[in-house]
Short mmCIF file of C-alpha atoms in Angstrom, two decimals:
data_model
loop_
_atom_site.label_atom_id
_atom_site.label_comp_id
_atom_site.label_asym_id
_atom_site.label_seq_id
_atom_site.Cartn_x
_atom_site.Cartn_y
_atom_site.Cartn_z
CA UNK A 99 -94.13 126.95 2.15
CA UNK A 100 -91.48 129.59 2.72
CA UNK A 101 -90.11 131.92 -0.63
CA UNK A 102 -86.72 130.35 -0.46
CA UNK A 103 -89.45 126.53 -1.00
CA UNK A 104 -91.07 128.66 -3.58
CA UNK A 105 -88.24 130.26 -5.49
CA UNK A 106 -86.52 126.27 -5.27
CA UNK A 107 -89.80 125.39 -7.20
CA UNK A 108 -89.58 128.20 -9.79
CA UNK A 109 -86.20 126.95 -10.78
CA UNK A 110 -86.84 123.06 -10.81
CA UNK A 111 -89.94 123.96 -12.95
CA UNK A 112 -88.08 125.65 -15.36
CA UNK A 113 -85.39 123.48 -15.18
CA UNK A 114 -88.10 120.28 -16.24
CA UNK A 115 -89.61 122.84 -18.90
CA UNK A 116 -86.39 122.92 -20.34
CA UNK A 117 -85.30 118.94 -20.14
CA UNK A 118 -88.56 118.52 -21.26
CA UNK A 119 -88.26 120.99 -24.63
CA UNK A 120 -84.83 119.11 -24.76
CA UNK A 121 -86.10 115.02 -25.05
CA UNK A 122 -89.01 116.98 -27.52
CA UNK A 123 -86.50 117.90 -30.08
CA UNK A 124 -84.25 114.76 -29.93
CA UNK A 125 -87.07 112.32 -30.01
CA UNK A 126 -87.77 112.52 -33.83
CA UNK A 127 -85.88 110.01 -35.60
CA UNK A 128 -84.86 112.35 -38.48
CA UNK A 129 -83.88 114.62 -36.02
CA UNK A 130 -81.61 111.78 -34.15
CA UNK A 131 -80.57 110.73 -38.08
CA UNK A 132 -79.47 114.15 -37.97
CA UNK A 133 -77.42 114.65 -35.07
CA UNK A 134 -75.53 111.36 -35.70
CA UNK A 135 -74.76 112.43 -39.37
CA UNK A 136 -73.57 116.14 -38.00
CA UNK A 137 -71.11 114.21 -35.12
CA UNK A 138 -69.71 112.01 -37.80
CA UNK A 139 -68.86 115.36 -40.10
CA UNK A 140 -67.97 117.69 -37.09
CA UNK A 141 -70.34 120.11 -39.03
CA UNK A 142 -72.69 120.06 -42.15
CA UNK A 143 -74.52 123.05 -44.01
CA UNK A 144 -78.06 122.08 -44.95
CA UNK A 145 -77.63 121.47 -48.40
CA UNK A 146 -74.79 118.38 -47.53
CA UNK A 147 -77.55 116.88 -44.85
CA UNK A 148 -79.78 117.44 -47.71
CA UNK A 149 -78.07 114.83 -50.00
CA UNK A 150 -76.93 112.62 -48.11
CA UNK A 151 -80.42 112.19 -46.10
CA UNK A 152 -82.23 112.46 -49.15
CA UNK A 153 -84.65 114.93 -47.62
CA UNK A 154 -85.68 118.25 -49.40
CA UNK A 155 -84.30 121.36 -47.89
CA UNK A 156 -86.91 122.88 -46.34
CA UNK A 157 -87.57 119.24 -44.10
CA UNK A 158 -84.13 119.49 -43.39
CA UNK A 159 -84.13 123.38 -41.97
CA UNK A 160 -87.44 122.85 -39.97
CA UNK A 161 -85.42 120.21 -38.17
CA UNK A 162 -82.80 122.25 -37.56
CA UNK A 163 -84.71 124.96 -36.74
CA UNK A 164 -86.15 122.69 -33.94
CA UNK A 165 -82.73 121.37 -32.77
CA UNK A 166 -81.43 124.74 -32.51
CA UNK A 167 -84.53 126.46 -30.49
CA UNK A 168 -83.40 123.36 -28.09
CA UNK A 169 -79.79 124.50 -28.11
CA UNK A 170 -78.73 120.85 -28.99
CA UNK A 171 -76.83 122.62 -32.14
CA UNK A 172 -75.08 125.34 -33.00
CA UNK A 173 -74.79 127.10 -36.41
CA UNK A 174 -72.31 129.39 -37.99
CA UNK A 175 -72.04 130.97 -41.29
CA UNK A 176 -69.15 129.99 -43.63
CA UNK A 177 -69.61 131.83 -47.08
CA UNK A 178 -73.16 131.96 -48.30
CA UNK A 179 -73.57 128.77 -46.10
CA UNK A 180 -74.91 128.04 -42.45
CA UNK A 181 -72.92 125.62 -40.67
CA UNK A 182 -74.69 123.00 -38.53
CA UNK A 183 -72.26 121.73 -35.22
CA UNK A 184 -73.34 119.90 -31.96
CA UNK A 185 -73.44 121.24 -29.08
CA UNK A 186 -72.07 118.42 -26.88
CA UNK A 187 -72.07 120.79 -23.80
CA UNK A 188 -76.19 120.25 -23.20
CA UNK A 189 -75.48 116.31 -25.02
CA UNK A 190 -73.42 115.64 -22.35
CA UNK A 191 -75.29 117.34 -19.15
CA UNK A 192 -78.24 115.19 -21.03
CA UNK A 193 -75.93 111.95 -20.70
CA UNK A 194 -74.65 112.82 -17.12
CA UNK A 195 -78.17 112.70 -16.02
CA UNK A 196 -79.01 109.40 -16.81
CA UNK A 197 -75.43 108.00 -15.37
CA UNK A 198 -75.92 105.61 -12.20
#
């Protein structure tokens, strides 16, 4: 194999490492539970997820927490609050790969 072969295999590798971290975090159903209930509110803090999941906090934020280290959402801090948001950039390259 030649280094341009090699350096091609470096990147698909971490490319697969990636897609594979990705399908990790979304196949949870809490986790999916979560997503939908974030892209039906635009964005939640944990606390609202919380309720309306009825799921302590700390279950809540460890999902999250995975969802995030996957890039799949974004948060942002609103008062004393973290906002929770999709990130339908790396949703949709997700969905584009699985079009015919």
């Amino acid at each position: 194999t030649t280094a341009l072969e090699k350096r091609e295999l470096e990147i698909e590798t971490e490319g697969i490492r990636k897609l594979a971290s990705l399908y990790h975090a979304i196949d949870h159903p809490t986790r999916i539970a979560i997503m939908k209930l974030i892209h039906a509110n635009e964005s939640m803090s944990v606390m609202e997820i919380s309720d309306k999941m009825q799921l302590d906090k700390e279950t809540v934020s460890q999902h999250l927490g995975i969802l995030r280290r996957a890039e799949l959402v974004h948060s942002t801090a609103r008062s004393r609050f973290r906002y929770y948001s999709l990130n339908y950039k790396i949703l949709n390259r997700l969905c584009y790969r699985f079009d015919p």
